[in-house]
Coordinates of C-alpha atoms in Angstrom, one line a residue:
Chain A
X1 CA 0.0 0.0 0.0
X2 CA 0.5 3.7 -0.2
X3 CA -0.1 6.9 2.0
X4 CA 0.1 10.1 0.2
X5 CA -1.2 13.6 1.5
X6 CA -1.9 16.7 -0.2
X7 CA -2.8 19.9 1.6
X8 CA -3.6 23.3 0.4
X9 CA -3.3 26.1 1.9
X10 CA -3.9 29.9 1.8
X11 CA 0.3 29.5 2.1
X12 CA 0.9 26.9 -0.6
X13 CA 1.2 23.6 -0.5
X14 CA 2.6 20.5 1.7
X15 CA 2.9 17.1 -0.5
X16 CA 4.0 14.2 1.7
X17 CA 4.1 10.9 0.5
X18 CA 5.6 7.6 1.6
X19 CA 7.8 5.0 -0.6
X20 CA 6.5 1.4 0.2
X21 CA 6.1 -1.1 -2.3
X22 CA 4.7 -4.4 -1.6
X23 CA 3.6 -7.2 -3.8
X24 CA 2.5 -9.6 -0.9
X25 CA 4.4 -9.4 2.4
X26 CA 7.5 -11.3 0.8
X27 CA 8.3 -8.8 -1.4
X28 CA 8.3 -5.3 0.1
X29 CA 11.1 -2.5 -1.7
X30 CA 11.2 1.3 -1.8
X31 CA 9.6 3.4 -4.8
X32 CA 9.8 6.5 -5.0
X33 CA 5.5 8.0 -5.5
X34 CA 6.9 11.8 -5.7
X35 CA 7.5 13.5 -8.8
X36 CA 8.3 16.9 -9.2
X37 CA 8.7 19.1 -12.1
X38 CA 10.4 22.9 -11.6
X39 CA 11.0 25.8 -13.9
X40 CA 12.1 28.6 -11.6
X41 CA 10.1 31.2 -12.1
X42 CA 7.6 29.5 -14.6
X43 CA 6.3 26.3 -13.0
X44 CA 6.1 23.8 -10.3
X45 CA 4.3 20.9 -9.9
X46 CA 4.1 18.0 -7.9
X47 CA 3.1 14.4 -8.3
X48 CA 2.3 11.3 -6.0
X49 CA 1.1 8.0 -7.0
X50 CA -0.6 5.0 -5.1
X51 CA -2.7 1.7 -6.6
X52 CA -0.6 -0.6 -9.1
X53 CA 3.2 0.4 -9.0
X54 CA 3.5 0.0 -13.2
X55 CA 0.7 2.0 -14.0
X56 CA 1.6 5.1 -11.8
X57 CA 5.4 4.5 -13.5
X58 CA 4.0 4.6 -16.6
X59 CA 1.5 7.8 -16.1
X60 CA 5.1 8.8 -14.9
X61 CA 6.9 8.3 -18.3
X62 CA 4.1 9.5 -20.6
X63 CA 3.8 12.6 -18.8
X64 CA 7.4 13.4 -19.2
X65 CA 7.6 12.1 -22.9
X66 CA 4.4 13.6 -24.0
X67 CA 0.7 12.7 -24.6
X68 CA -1.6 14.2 -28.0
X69 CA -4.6 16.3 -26.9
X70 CA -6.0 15.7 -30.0
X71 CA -4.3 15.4 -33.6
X72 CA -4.7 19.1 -34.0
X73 CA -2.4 20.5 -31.6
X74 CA 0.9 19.5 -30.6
X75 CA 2.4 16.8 -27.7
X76 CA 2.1 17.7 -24.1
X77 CA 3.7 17.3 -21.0
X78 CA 3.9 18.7 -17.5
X79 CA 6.7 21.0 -18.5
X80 CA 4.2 22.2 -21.9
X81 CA 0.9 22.6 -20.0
X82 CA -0.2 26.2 -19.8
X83 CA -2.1 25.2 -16.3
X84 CA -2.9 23.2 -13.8
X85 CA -6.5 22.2 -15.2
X86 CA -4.7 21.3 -18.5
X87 CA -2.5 19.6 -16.2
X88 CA -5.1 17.3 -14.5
X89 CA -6.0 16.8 -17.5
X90 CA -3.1 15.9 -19.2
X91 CA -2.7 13.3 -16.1
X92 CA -6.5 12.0 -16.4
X93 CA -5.2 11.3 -20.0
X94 CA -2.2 10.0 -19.9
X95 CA -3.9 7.3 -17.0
X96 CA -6.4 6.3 -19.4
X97 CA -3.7 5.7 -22.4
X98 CA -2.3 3.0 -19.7
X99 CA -5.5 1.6 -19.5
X100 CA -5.7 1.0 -23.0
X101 CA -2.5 -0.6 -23.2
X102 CA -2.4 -2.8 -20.1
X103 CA -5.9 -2.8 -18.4
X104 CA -7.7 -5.8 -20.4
X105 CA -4.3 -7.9 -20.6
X106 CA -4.0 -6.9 -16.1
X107 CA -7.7 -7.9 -15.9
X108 CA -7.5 -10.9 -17.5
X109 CA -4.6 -12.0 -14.8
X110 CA -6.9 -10.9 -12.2
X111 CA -4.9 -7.7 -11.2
X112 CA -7.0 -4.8 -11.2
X113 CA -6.5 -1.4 -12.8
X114 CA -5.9 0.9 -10.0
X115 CA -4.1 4.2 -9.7
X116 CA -4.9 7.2 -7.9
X117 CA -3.1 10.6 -8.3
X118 CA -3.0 13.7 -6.2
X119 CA -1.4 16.7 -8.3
X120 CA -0.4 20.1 -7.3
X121 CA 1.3 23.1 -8.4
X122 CA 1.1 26.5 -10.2
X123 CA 1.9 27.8 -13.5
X124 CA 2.9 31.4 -14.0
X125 CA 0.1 33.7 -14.5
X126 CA -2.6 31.1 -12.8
X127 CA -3.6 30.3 -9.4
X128 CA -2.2 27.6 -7.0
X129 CA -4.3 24.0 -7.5
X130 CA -4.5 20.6 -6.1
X131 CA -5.9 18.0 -7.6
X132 CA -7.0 14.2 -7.2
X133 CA -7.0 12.1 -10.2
X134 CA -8.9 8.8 -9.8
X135 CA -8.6 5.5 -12.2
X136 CA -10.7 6.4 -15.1
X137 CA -9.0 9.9 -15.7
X138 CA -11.7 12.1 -14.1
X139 CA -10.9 14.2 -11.1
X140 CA -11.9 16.4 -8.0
X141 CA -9.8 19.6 -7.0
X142 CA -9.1 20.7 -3.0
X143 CA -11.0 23.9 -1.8
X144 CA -10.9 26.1 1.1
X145 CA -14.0 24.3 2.8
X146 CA -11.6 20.5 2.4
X147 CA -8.4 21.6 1.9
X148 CA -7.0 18.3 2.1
X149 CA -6.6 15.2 -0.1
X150 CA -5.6 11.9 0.8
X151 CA -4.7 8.3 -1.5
X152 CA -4.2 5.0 -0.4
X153 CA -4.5 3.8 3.2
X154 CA -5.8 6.8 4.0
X155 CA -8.0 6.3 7.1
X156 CA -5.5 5.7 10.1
X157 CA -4.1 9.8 9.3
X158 CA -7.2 11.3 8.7
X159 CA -8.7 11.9 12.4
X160 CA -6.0 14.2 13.3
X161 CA -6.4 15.9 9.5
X162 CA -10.0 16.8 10.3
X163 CA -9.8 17.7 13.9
X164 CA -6.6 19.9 12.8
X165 CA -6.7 20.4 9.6
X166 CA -7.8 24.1 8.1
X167 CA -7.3 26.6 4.7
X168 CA -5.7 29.1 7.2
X169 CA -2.7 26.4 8.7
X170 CA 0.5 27.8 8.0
X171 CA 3.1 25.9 6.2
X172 CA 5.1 24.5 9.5
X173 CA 2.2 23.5 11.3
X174 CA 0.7 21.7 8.1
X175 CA 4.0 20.3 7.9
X176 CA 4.1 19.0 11.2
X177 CA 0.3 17.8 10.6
X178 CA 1.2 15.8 7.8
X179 CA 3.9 13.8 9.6
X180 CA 1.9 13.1 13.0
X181 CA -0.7 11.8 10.0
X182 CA 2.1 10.0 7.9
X183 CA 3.1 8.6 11.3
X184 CA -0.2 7.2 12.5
X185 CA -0.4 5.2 9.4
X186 CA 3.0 4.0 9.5
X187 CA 2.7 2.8 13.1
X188 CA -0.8 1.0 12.3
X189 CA -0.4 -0.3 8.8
X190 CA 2.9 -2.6 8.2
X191 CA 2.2 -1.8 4.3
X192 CA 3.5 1.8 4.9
X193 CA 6.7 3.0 5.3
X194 CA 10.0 5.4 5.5
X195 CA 11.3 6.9 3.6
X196 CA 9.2 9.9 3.0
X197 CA 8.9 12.6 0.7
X198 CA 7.9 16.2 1.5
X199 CA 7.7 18.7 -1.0
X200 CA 6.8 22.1 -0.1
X201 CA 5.4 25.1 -2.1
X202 CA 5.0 28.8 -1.2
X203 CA 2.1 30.1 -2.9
X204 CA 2.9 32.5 -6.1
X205 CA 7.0 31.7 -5.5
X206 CA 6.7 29.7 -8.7
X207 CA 10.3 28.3 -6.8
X208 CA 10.4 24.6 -4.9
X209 CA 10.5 25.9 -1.7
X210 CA 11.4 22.2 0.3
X211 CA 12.0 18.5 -1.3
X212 CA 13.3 16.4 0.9
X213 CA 13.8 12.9 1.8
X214 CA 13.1 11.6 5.3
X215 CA 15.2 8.9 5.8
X216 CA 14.5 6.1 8.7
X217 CA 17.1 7.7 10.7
X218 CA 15.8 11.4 10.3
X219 CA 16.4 12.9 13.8
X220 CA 13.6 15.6 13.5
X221 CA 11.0 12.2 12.4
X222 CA 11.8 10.4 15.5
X223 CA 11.4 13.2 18.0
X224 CA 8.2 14.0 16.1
X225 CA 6.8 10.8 16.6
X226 CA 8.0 10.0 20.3
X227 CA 6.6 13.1 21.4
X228 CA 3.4 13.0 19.8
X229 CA 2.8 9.5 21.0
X230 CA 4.1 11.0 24.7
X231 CA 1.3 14.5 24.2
X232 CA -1.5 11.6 23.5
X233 CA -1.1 9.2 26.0
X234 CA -1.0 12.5 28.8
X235 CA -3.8 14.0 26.7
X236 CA -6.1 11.2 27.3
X237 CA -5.0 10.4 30.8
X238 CA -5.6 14.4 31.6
X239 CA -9.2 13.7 30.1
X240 CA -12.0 13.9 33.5
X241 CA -13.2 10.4 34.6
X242 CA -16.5 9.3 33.3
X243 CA -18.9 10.7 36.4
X244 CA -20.5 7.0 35.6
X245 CA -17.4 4.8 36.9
X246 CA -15.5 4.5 39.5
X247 CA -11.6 3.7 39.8
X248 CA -10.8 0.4 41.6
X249 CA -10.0 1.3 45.4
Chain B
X1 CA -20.8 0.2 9.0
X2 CA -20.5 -0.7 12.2
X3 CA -17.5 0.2 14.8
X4 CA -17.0 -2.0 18.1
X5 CA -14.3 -2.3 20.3
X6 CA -13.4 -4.6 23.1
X7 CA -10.6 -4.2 26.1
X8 CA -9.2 -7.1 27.4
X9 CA -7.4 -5.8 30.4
X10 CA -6.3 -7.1 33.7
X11 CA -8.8 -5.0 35.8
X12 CA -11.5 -6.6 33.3
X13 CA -13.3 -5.8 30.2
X14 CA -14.6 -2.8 28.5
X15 CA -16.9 -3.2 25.7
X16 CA -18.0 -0.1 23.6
X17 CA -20.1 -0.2 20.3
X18 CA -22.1 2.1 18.2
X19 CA -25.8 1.8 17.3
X20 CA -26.0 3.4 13.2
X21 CA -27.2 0.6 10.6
X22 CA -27.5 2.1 6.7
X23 CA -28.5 0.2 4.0
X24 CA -27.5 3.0 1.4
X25 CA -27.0 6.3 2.5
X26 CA -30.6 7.2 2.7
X27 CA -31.8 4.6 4.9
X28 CA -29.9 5.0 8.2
X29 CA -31.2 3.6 11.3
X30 CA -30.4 2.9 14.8
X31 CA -30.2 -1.1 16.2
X32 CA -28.2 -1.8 19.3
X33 CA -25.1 -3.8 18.4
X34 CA -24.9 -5.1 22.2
X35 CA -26.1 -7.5 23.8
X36 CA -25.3 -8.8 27.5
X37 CA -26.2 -12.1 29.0
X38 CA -26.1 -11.8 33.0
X39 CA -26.7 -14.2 35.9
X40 CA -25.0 -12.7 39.1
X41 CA -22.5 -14.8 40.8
X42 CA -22.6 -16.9 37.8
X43 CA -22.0 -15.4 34.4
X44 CA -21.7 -12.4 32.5
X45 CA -21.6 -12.5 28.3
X46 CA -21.3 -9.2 26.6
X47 CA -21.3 -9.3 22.4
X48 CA -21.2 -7.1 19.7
X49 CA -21.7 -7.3 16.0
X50 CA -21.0 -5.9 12.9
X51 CA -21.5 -6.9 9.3
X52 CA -24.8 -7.8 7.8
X53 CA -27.9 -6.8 10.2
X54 CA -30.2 -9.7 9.3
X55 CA -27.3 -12.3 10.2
X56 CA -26.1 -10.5 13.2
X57 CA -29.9 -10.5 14.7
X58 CA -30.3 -14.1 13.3
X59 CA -27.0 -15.5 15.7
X60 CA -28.6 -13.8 18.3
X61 CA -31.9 -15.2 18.4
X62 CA -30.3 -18.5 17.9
X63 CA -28.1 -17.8 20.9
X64 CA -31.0 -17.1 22.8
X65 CA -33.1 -20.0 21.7
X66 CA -31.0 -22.7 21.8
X67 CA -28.3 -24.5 19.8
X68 CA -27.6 -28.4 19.0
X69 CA -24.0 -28.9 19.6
X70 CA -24.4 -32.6 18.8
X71 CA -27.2 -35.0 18.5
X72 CA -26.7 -36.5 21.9
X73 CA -26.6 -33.1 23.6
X74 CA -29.1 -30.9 25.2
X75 CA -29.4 -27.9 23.1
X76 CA -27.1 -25.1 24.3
X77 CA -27.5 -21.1 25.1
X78 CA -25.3 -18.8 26.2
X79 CA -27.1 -19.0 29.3
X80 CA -26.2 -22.9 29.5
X81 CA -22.4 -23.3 27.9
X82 CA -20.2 -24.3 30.9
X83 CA -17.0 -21.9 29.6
X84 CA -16.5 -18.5 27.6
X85 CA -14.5 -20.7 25.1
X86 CA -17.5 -23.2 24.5
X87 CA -19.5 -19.9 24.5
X88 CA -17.5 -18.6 21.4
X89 CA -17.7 -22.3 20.2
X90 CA -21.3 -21.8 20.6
X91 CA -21.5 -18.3 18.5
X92 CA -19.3 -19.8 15.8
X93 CA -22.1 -22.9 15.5
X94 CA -24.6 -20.1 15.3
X95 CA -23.3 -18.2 12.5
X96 CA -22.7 -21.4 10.5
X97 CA -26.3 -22.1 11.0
X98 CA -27.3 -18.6 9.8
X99 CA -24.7 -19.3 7.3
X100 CA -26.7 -22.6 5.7
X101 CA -30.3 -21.5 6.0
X102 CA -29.6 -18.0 4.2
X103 CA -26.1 -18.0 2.9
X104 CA -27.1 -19.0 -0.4
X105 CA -30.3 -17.2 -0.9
X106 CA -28.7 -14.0 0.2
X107 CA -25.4 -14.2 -2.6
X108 CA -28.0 -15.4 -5.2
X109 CA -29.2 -11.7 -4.4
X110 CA -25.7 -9.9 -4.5
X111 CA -25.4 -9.8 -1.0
X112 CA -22.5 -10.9 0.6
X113 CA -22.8 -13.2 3.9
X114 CA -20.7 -11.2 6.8
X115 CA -20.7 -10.8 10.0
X116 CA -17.6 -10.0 12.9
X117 CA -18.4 -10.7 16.4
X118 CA -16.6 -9.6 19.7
X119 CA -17.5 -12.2 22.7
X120 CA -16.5 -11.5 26.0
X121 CA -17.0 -12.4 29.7
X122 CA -16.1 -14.6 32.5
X123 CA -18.2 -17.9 33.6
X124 CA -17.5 -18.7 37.5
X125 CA -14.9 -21.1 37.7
X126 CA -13.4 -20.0 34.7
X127 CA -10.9 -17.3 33.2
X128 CA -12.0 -14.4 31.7
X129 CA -11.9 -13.9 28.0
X130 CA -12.8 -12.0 24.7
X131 CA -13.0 -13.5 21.5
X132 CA -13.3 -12.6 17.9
X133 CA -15.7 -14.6 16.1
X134 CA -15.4 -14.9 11.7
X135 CA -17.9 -14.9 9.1
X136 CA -16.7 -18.9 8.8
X137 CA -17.4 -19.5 12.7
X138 CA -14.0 -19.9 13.4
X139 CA -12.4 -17.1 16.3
X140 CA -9.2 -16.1 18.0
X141 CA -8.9 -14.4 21.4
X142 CA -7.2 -11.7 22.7
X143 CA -4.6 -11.9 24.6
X144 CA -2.2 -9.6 27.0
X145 CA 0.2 -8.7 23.7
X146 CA -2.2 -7.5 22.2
X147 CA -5.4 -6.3 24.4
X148 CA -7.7 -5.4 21.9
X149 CA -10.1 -6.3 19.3
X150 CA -11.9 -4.1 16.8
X151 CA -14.8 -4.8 14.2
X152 CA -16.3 -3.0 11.2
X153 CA -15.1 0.4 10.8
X154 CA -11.8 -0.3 12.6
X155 CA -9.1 2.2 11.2
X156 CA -9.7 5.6 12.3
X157 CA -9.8 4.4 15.8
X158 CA -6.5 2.4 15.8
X159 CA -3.7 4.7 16.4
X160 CA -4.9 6.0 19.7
X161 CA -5.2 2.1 21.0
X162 CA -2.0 1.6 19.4
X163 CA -0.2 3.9 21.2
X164 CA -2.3 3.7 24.5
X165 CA -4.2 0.5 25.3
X166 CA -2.2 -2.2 27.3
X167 CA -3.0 -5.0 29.3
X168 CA -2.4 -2.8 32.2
X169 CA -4.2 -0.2 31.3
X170 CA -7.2 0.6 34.0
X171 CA -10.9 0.0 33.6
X172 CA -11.0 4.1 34.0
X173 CA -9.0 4.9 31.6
X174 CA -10.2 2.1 29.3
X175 CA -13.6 3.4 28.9
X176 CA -11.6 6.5 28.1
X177 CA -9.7 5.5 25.6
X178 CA -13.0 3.6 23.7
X179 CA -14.6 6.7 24.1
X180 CA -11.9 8.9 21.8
X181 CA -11.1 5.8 19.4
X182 CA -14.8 5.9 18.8
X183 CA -14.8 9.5 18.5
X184 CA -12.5 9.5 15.9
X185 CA -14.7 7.3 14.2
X186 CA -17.0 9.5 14.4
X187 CA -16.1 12.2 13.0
X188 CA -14.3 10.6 10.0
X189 CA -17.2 8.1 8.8
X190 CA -20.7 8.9 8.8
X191 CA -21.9 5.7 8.7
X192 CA -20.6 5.2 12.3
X193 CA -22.8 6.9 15.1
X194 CA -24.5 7.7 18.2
X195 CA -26.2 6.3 20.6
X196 CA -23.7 4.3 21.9
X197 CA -23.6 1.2 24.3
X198 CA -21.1 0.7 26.7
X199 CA -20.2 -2.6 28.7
X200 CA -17.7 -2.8 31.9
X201 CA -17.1 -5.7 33.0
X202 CA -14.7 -6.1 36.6
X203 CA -12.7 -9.0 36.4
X204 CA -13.9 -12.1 38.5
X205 CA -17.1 -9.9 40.1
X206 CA -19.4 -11.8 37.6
X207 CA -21.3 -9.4 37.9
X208 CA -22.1 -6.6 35.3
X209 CA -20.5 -3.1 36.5
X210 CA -21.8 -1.0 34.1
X211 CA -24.2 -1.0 31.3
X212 CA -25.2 2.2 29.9
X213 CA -26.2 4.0 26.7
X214 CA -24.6 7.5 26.3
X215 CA -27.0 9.3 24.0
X216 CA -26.0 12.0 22.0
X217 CA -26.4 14.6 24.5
X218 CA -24.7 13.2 26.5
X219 CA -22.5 15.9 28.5
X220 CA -19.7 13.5 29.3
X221 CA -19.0 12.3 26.2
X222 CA -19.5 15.9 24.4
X223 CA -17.1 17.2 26.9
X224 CA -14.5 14.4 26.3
X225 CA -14.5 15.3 22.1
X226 CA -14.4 18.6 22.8
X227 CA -11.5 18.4 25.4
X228 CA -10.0 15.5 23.3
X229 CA -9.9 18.2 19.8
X230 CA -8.3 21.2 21.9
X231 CA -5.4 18.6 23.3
X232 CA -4.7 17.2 19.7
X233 CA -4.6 20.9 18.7
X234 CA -2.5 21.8 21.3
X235 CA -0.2 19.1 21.3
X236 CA 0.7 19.2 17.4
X237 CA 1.4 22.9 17.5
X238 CA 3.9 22.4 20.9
X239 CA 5.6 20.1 18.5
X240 CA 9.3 21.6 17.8
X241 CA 9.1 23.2 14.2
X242 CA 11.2 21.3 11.7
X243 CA 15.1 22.6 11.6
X244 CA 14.3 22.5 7.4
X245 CA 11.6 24.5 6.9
X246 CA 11.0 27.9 8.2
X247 CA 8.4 29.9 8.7
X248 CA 7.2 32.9 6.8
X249 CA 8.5 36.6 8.0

């Protein structure tokens, strides 16, 4: 499996994504599910891809070598788009190519067709956007009122997203956020792991503002995790007893 | 769905489950998921259920009625079995029966035979126990490694349990902790939801300690979100910001 967060923010964006692989539990390895494409000043945008490992490559490759709109107008790619809605797009497209080539010969060996994007970015001259691209190349977009989007195991990170989670977080705290989610996951679900990928985006700095790799051993991770795990159990322990029981004497 | 937890602790047991049933998302209902069995001195039986409603009620009334175990024996209840593990045995039996009168019928209709049970209690002269009954009949039990067991909508509520809920964790702070993992639940999934029904069971008393619905106006468990959403709030934003990242001027 796969946990990948998106959040947008009135500050930009926080991408955080983890990198395990597994094709049953005998064979687990490191991907990489970030992708990031910069032109200082013109463009960034950021990728991360969970479902089936060889579709998400190849939405990878055709999106770097370039996909036809139509037989009009000239090839594609995320370095070509004019903005991030032709970017989705472009994405949505380039997923559904895959499907044509693969997804009747995968179905017939009983592996299903499964991918699920988030992307996010800004081109110059266009707003900030962050989008989630689902299997059959349509897609929803993050707004102020759910400013967060999630893909693969999703549901052991999203309690503290929703309690926490809001347009107005700054960039550090939504940092921090994401890695108290990120950690949730990884401590409940075997299937997700370090390292971790974090790319961060100031809003209208059209300029990769953080992408970094959070290795294992990342000293800033750890403390992160211990003392989150400390704040909860004193949290709930600081919580009144129920007026309905009574502690043993 | 459905969310249910049990607490296998040392002090005793703690039993929480929720009460929403949907078939769809415009036919939601409310149907107690508990049930307790309860002679004083003797035995107490607390079980919840998740999964399909119809088999769920169906192992009940069995379980109430009476079950063959073998042609030479009385018929059985959970009022009658001599020991929580012939009790689970008992449950398992009942689901299989369930299992061959409608099993069938119900996947000629699309609709998948499922049902998760949690079984816990003590029977005088015996340990206590809490088991986890399958769609098949067959169970396992919980032990002090690992001191929980969840059914239906499990994951939002994990992390807290993971990092909290021991064997020596106290009946007090048990019923605490259900409370927020169900909480979480809560507020992530609407298909899990109030009123809920909570069993305490003291080790070796044999005797119910608590059995109580907390309604959604309930003050206690209003107060405890509430508290519970300021502490998360407060707790991620004591975090140290990350040396990599800084934050805007």
């Amino acid at each position: 499996m796969t946990y990948c967060i998106g959040l947008y923010l009135d500050e930009g964006l926080v991408m955080l994504s983890d990198s395990r692989t597994n094709a049953g539990v005998d064979y687990v390895s490191t991907f990489r599910k970030m992708f990031v494409w910069e032109k200082p000043g013109e463009r960034v945008i950021g990728l991360m891809a969970s479902g089936n490992l060889s579709v998400a490559q190849g939405v990878v490759n055709l999106l770097n070598e370039g996909i036809d709109f139509s037989e009009e107008e000239p090839q594609e790619t995320l370095m070509s788009v004019a903005s991030m809605f032709k970017a989705a797009q472009l994405v949505g497209r380039a997923v559904r190519q895959i499907y044509e080539s693969d997804g009747e010969a995968m179905e017939a060996q009983g592996t299903p067709f499964n991918v699920s994007i988030i992307l996010g970015g800004q081109i110059v001259g266009r707003r900030m956007r962050l989008f989630e691209i689902y299997s059959a190349g349509n897609f929803i977009e993050a707004s102020e009122d759910t400013p967060f989007l999630q893909i693969g195991e999703h549901k052991y990170g999203k309690p503290i997203l929703d309690r926490a989670a809001t347009y107005r977080t700054g960039l550090v705290d939504a940092i921090k956020l994401s890695l108290i989610s990120m950690d949730s996951t990884i401590r409940s679900n075997i299937s997700v792991g370090l390292p971790l990928d974090l790319l961060v985006y100031r809003k209208d700095s059209l300029v990769v503002e953080l992408n970094r790799r959070i290795e294992a051993d990342d000293l800033y991770f750890i403390d992160v995790a211990q003392r989150w795990s400390m704040a909860l159990r004193k949290a709930y322990q600081a919580l009144p007893d129920p007026p309905f029981a009574k502690r043993k004497e």
